[in-house]
Coordinates of C-alpha atoms (C1' of nucleotides) in Angstrom, one line a residue:
Chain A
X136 CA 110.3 76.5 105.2
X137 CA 113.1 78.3 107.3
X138 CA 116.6 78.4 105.8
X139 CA 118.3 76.5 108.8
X140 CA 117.9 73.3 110.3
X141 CA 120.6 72.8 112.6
X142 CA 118.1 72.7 115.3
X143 CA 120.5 72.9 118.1
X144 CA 121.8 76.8 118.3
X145 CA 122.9 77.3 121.8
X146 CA 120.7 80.3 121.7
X147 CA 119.6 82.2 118.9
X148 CA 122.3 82.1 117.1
X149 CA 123.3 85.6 117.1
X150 CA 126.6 86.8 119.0
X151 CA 127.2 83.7 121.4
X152 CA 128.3 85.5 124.4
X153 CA 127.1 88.9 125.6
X154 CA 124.5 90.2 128.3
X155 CA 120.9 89.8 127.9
X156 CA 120.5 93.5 127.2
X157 CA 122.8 93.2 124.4
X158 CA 121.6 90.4 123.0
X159 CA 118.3 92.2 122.5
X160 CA 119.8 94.9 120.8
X161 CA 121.3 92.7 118.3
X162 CA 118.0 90.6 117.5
X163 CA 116.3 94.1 117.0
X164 CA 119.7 95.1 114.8
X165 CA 119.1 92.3 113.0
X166 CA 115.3 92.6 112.9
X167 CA 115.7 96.3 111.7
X168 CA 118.0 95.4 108.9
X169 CA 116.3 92.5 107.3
X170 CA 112.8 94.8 107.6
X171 CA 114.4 97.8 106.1
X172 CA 115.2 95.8 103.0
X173 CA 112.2 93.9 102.5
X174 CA 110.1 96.8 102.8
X175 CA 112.2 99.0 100.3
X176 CA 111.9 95.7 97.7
X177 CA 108.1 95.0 98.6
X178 CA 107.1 98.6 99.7
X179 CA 104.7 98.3 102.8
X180 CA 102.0 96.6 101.6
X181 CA 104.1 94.2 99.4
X182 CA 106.2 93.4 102.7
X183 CA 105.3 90.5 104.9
X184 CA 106.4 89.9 108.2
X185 CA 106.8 86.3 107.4
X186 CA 109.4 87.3 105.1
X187 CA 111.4 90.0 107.4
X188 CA 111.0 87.4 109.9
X189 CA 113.1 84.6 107.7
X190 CA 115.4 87.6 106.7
X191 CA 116.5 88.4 110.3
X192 CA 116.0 84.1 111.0
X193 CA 114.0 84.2 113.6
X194 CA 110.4 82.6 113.6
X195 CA 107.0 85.3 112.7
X196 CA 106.4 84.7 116.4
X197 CA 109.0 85.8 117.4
X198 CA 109.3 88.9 115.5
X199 CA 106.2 90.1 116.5
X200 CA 107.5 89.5 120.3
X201 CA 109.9 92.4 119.8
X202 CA 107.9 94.4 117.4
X203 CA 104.2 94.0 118.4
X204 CA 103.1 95.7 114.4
X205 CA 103.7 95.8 111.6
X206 CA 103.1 99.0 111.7
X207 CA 105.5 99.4 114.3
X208 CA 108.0 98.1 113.0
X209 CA 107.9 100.0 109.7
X210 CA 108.0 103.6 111.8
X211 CA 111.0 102.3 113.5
X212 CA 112.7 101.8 110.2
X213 CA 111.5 104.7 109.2
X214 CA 113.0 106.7 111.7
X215 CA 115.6 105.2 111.8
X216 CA 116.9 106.4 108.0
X217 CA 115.5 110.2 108.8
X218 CA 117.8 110.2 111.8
X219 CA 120.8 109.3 109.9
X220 CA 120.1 112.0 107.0
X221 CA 120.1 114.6 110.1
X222 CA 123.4 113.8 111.3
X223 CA 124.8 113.6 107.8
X224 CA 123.8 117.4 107.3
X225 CA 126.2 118.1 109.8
X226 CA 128.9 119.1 107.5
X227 CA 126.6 122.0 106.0
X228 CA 126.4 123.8 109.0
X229 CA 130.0 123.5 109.6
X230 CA 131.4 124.9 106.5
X231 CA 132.8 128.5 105.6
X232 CA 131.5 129.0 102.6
X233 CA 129.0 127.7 100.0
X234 CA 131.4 125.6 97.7
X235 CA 132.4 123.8 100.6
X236 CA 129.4 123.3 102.2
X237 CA 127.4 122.5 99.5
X238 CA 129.9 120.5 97.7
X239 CA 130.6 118.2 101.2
X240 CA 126.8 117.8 101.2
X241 CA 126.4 116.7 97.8
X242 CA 129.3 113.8 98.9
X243 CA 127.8 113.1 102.3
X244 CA 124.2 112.3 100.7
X245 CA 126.0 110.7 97.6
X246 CA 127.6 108.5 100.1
X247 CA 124.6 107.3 101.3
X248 CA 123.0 107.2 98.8
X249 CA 125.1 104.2 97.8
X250 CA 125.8 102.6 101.1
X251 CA 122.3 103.1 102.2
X252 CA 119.8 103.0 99.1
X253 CA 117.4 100.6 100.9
X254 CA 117.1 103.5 103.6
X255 CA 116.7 105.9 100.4
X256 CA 113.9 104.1 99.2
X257 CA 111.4 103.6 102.3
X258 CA 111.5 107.0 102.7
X259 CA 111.0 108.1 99.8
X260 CA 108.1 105.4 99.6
X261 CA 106.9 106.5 102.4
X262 CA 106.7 110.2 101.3
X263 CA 105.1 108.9 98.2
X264 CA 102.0 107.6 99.7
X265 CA 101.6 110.5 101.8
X266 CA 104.0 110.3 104.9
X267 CA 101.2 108.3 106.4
X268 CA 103.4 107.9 109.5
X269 CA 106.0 110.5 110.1
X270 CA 104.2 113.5 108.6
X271 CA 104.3 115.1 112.3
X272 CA 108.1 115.0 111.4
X273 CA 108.1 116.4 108.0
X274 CA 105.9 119.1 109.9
X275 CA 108.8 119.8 112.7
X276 CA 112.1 118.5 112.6
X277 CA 112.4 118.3 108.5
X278 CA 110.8 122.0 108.6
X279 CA 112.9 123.5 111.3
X280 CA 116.2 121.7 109.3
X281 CA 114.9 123.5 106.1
X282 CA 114.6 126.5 107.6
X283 CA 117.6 126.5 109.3
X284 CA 119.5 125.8 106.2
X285 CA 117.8 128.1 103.7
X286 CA 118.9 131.1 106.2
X287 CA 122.5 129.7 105.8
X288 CA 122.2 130.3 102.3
X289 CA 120.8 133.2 102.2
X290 CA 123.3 134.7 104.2
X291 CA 125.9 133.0 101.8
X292 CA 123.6 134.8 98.8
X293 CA 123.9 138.3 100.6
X294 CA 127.2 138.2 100.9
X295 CA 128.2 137.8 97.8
X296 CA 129.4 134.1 97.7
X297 CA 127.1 132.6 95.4
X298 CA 124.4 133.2 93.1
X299 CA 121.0 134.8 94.2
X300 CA 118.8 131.3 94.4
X301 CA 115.8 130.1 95.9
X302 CA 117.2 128.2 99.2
X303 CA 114.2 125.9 99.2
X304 CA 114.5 124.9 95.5
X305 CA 118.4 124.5 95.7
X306 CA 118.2 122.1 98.6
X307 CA 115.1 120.0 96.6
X308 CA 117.6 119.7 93.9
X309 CA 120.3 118.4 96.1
X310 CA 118.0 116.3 97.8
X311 CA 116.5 115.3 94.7
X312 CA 119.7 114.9 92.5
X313 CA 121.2 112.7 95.6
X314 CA 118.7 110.7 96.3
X315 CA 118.0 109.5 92.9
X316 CA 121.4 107.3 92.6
X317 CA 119.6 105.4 95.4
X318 CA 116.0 105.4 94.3
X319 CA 116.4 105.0 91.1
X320 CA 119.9 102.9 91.1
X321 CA 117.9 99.9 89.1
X322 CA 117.6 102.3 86.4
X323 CA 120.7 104.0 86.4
X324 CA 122.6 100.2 86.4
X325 CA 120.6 99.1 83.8
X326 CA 121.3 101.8 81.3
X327 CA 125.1 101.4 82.8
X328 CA 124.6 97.7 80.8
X329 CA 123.4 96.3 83.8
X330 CA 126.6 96.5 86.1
X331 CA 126.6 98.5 89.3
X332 CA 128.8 101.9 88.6
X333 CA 132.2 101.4 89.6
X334 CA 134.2 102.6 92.2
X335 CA 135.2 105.2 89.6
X336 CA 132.4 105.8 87.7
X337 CA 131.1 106.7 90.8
X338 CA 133.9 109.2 91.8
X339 CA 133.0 110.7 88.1
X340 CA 129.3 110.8 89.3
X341 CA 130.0 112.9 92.2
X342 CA 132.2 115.3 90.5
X343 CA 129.5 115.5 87.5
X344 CA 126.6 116.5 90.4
X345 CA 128.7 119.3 91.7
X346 CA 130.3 120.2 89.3
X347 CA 127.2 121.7 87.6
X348 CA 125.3 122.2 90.9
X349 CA 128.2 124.4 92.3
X350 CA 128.8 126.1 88.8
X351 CA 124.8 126.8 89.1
X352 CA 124.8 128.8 92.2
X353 CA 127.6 130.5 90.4
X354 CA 130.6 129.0 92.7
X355 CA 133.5 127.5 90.7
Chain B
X82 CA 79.4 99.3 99.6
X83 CA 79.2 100.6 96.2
X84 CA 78.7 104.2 96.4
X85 CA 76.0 104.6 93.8
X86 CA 72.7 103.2 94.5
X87 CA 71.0 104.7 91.3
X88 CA 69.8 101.4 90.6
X89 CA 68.5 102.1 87.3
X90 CA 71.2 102.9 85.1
X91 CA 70.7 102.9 81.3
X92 CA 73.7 101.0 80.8
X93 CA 76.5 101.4 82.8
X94 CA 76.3 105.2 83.7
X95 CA 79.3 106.5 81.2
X96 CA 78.7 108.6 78.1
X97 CA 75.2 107.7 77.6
X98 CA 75.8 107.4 74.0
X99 CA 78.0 105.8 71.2
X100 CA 79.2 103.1 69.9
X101 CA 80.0 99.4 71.7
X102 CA 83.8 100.1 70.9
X103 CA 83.5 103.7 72.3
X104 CA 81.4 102.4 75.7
X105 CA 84.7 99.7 75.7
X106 CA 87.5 102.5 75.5
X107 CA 85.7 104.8 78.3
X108 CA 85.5 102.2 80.7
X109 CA 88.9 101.3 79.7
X110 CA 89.9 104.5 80.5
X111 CA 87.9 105.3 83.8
X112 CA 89.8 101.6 85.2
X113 CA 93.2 103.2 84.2
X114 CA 92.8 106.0 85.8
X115 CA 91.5 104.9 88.7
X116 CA 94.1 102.5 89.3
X117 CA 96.5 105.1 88.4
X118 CA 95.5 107.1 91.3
X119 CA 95.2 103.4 93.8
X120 CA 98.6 102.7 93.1
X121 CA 100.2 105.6 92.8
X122 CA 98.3 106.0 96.8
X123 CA 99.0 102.7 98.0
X124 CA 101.7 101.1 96.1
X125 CA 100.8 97.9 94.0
X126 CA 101.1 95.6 97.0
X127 CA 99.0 98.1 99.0
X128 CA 96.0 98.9 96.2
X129 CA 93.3 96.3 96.2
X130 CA 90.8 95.6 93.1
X131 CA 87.9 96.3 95.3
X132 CA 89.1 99.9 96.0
X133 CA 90.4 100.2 91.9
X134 CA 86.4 98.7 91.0
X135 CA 84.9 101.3 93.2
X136 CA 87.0 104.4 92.2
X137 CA 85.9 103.2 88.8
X138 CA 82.7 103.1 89.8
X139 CA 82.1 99.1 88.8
X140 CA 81.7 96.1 90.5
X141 CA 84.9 94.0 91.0
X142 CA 83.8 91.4 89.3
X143 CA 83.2 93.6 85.7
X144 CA 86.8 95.0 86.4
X145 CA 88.3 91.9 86.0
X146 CA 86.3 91.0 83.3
X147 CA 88.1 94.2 81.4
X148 CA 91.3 93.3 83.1
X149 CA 92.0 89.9 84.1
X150 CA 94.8 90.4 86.7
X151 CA 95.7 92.7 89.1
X152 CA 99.3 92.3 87.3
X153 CA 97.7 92.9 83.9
X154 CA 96.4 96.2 84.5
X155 CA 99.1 97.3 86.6
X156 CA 101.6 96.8 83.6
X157 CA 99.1 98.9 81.4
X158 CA 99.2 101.9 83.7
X159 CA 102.9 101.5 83.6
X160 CA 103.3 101.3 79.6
X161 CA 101.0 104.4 79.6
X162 CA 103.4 106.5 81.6
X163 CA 106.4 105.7 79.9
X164 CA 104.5 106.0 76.6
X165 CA 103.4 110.1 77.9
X166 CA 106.9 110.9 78.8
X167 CA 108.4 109.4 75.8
X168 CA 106.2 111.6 73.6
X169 CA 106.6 114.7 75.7
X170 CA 110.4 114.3 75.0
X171 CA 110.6 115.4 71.3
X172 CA 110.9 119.0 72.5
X173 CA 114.1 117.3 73.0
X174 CA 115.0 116.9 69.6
X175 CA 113.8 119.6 67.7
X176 CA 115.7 121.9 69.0
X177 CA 118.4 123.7 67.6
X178 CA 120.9 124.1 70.7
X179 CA 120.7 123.1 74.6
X180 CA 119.7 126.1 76.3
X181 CA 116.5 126.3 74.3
X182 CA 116.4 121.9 74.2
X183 CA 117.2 121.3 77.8
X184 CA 115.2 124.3 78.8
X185 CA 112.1 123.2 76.9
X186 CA 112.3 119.6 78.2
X187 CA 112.9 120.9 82.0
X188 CA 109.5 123.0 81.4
X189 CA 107.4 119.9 79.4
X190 CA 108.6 117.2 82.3
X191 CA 107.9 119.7 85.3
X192 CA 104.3 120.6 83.7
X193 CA 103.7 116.5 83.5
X194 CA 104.8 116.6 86.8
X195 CA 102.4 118.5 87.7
X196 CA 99.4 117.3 86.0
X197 CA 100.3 113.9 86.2
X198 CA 102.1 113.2 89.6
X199 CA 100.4 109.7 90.0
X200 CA 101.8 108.7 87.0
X201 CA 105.4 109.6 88.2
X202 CA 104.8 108.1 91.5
X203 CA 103.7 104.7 90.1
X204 CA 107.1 104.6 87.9
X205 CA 109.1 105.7 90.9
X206 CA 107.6 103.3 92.6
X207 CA 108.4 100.8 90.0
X208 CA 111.4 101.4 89.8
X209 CA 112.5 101.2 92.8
X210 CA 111.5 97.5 93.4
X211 CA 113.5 96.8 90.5
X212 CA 111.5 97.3 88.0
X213 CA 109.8 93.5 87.4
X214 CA 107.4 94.3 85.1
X215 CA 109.1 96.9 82.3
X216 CA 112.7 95.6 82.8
X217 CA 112.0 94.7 79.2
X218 CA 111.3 98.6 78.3
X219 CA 114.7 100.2 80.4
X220 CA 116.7 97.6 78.4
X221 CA 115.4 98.9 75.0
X222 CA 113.2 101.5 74.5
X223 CA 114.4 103.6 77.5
X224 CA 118.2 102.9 76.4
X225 CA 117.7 103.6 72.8
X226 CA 116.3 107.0 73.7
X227 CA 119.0 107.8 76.3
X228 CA 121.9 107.3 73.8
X229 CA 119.9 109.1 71.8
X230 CA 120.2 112.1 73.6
X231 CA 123.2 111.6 74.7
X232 CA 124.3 112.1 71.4
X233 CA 122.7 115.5 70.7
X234 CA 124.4 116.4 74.1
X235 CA 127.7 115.1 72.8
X236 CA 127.0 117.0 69.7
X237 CA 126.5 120.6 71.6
X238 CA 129.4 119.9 73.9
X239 CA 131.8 119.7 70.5
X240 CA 130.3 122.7 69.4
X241 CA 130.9 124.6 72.4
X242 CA 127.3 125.7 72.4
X243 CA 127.6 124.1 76.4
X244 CA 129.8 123.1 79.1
X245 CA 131.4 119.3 79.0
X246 CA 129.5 117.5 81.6
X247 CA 128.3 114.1 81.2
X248 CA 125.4 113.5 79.3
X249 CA 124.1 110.8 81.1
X250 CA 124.7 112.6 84.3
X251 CA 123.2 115.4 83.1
X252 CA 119.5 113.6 82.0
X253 CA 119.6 111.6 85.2
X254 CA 120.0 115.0 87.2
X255 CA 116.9 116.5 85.2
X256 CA 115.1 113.2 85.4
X257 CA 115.5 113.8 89.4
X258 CA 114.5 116.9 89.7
X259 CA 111.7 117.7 87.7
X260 CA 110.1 113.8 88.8
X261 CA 111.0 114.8 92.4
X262 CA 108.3 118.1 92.6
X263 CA 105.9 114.9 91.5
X264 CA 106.8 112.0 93.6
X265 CA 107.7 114.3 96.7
X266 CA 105.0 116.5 96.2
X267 CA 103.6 115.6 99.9
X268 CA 106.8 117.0 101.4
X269 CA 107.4 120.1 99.2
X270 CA 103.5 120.6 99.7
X271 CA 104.1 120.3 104.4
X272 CA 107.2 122.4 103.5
X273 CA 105.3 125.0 101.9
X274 CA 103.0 125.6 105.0
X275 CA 101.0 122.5 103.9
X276 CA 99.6 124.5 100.6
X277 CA 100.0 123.0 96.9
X278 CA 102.6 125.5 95.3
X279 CA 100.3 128.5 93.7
X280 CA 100.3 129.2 90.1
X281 CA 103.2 132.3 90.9
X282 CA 104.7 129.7 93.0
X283 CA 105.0 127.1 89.9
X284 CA 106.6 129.3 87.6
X285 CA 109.3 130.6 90.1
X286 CA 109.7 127.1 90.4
X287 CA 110.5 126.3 86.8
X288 CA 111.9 129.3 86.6
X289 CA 114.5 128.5 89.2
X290 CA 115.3 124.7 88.6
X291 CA 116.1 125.7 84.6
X292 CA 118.0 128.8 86.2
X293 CA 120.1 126.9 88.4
X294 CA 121.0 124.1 85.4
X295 CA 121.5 125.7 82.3
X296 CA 124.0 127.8 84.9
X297 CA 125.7 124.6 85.6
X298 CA 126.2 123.4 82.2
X299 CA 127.5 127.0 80.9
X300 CA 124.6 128.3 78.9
X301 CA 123.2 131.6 80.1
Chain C
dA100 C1' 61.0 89.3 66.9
dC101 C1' 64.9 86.4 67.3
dT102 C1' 69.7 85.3 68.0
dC103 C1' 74.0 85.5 69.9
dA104 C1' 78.0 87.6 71.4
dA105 C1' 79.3 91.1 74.5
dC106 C1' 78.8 92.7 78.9
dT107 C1' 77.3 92.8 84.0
dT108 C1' 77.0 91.1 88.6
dG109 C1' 76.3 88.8 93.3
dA110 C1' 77.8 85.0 95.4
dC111 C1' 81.4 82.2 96.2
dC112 C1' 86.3 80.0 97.0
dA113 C1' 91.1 79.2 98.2
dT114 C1' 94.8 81.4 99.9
dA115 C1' 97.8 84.3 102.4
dC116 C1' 98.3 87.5 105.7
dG117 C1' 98.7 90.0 110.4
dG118 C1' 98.3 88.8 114.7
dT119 C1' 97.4 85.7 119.1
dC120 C1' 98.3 82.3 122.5
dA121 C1' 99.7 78.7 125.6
dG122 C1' 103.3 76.6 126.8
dA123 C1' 108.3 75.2 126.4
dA124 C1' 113.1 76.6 127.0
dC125 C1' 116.3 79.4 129.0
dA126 C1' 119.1 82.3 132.1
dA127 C1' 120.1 84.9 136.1
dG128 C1' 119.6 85.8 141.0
dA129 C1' 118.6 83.8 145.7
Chain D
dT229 C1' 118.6 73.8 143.4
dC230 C1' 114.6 76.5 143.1
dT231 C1' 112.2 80.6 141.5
dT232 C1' 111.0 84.0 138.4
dG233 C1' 111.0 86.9 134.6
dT234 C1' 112.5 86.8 129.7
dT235 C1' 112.7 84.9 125.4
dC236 C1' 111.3 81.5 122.0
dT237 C1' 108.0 78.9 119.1
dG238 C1' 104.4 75.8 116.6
dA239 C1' 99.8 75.8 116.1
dC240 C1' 96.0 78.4 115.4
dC241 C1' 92.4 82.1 114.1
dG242 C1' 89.7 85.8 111.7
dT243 C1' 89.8 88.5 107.9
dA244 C1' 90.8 90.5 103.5
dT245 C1' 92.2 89.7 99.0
dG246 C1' 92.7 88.1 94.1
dG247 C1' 90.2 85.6 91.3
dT248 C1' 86.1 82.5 89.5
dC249 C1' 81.6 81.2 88.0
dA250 C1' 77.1 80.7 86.6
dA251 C1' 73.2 83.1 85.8
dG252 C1' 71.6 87.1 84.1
dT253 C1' 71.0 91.6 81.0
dT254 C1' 71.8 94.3 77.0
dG255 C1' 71.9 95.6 72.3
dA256 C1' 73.4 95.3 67.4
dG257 C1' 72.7 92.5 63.3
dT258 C1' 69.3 89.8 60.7

DNA sequence: ACTCAACTTGACCATACGGTCAGAACAAGA
DNA sequence: TCTTGTTCTGACCGTATGGTCAAGTTGAGT
């Protein structure tokens, strides 16, 4: 049943040479990679850890050495995505004005949205049916972030840089509008004819998004 | 286990009355719904026939006498919620230039998402595991009414009764955000203090997102 | 009252899944 | 080389699930 058969890997067959702690790090890598796509394919009750296990090449038994749960191993996945959308805000909090802020945002999520979607997807999944396991982060580190931003914006709105807009429902239809090219990319390909956007089709994409986000909040 | 323990029903304890046809068609319906609201929950590799039966209020064993697979009646509460949005689209059409068309369409798809959130979720979720069982549907019906549209769009754009912005672009960004107050309901809902948006709250809402994009694409 | 197809149901089955375990293989320090 | 903790793995287990079945019950047509 397992794709290889050589039978004879020196070790595991991941990065020949390195130190034990590093070796570890890459089997979970590699554990953490294979799980993120199954569950965004199979969602988390379609997943099996037979199948991340033959993903990542390493036997069920073995998986469940380094993550003891399922459960487990879905939060760390989890986690893992929400992290990476934090430090890609960074750019918002950095910028002068809202044009260039929001407008590097809309590229910074776009971005990941296409290097990423498998990331995309468990979370939104995951929000989907509740937030079952990170809704203690939705309740402080996502609110704080929201917060945090919306004041940004509103001190963009009172001083005159942009139009006079909800924070909270501009930032769901960046998050929304982003996120979509990721959820939703089956769709989106398939009424492209069924190829991928292109490298410039995908340039176009971005420009379309902010150009009529930005020319909404009245910056352009 | 069952949560009724009546014992003694007449028949099968829905609509007392009516034809054999009608009994048939409201016990259709209570298994849709129900399984509506199990998969939209759980996901379809999460939601389990024994939960769907007892939402339903049946035994398992009558609910796949009704429906014989689990696939089976998944697909028909995925052809009904492509079937509701396809009908609520003709505001779409019958309009006579984009503010009042796209505006009308933001309002019927936010109100749907809003009384019909499950239904979203399940075709998010769909979606987003590529779609195996209404590929069939994105690859006709779905792309018929997209070019469609498109056209109309194409049509206002040489008019100069809006701003020239991909169509596509355009219905994938309205897609996103009026699904997204559905499928990330449980987020907006912990960002809002952990209260469903009020009535006041929903309009501003609408209000807002239809603000914000008939802004973007030059009508207002 | 009788018939027969439509419907209902508890009990049952095979399978697949998450998880366990005992022991083998390995590597690093003494 | 020996020891010891870490990592690896095939075999196994209990449970839950989708689905089946045979034996009922019901009710409309005659």
């Amino acid at each position: 049943m397992r794709d290889d058969e050589s039978g004879k890997r020196s070790k595991n067959g991941r990065s020949g040479s390195g130190s034990r702690a590093e070796a570890r790090r890459a089997t979970e890598e590699a554990i953490l990679k294979a799980a993120e796509t199954v569950f965004a394919e199979a969602g988390f009750g379609g997943a099996t850890m037979q199948l991340i296990a033959d993903m990542a090449g390493l036997p069920k038994a073995n998986l469940h050495y380094y993550f003891a749960t399922k459960e487990a191993l879905y939060r760390r996945v989890v986690e893992r995505i929400f992290t990476t959308w934090l430090e890609a805000a960074d750019v918002f909090d950095e910028a002068v004005g809202p044009a260039e802020g929001i407008g590097a945002y809309i590229d910074a999520k776009m971005e990941i949205s296409r290097s990423h979607p498998n990331g995309s997807k468990v979370w939104a999944s995951e929000v989907m049916h509740g937030a079952p396991v990170i809704q203690d982060y939705l309740e402080t580190t996502l609110r704080d972030w929201t917060e945090g931003r919306a004041k940004i914006i509103r001190r963009w709105i009172a001083q005159g840089q942009m139009a006079d807009v909800d924070p909270h429902h501009l930032l769901y239809m960046l998050w929304a509008t982003t996120q979509h090219y990721a959820d939703f990319g089956h769709q989106i390909e398939t009424l492209n004819g069924g190829k991928p956007l292109s490298d410039e089709q995908w340039e176009a994409t971005k420009a379309s998004v902010k150009g009529i986000v930005l020319r909404g909040i009245g910056v352009l």
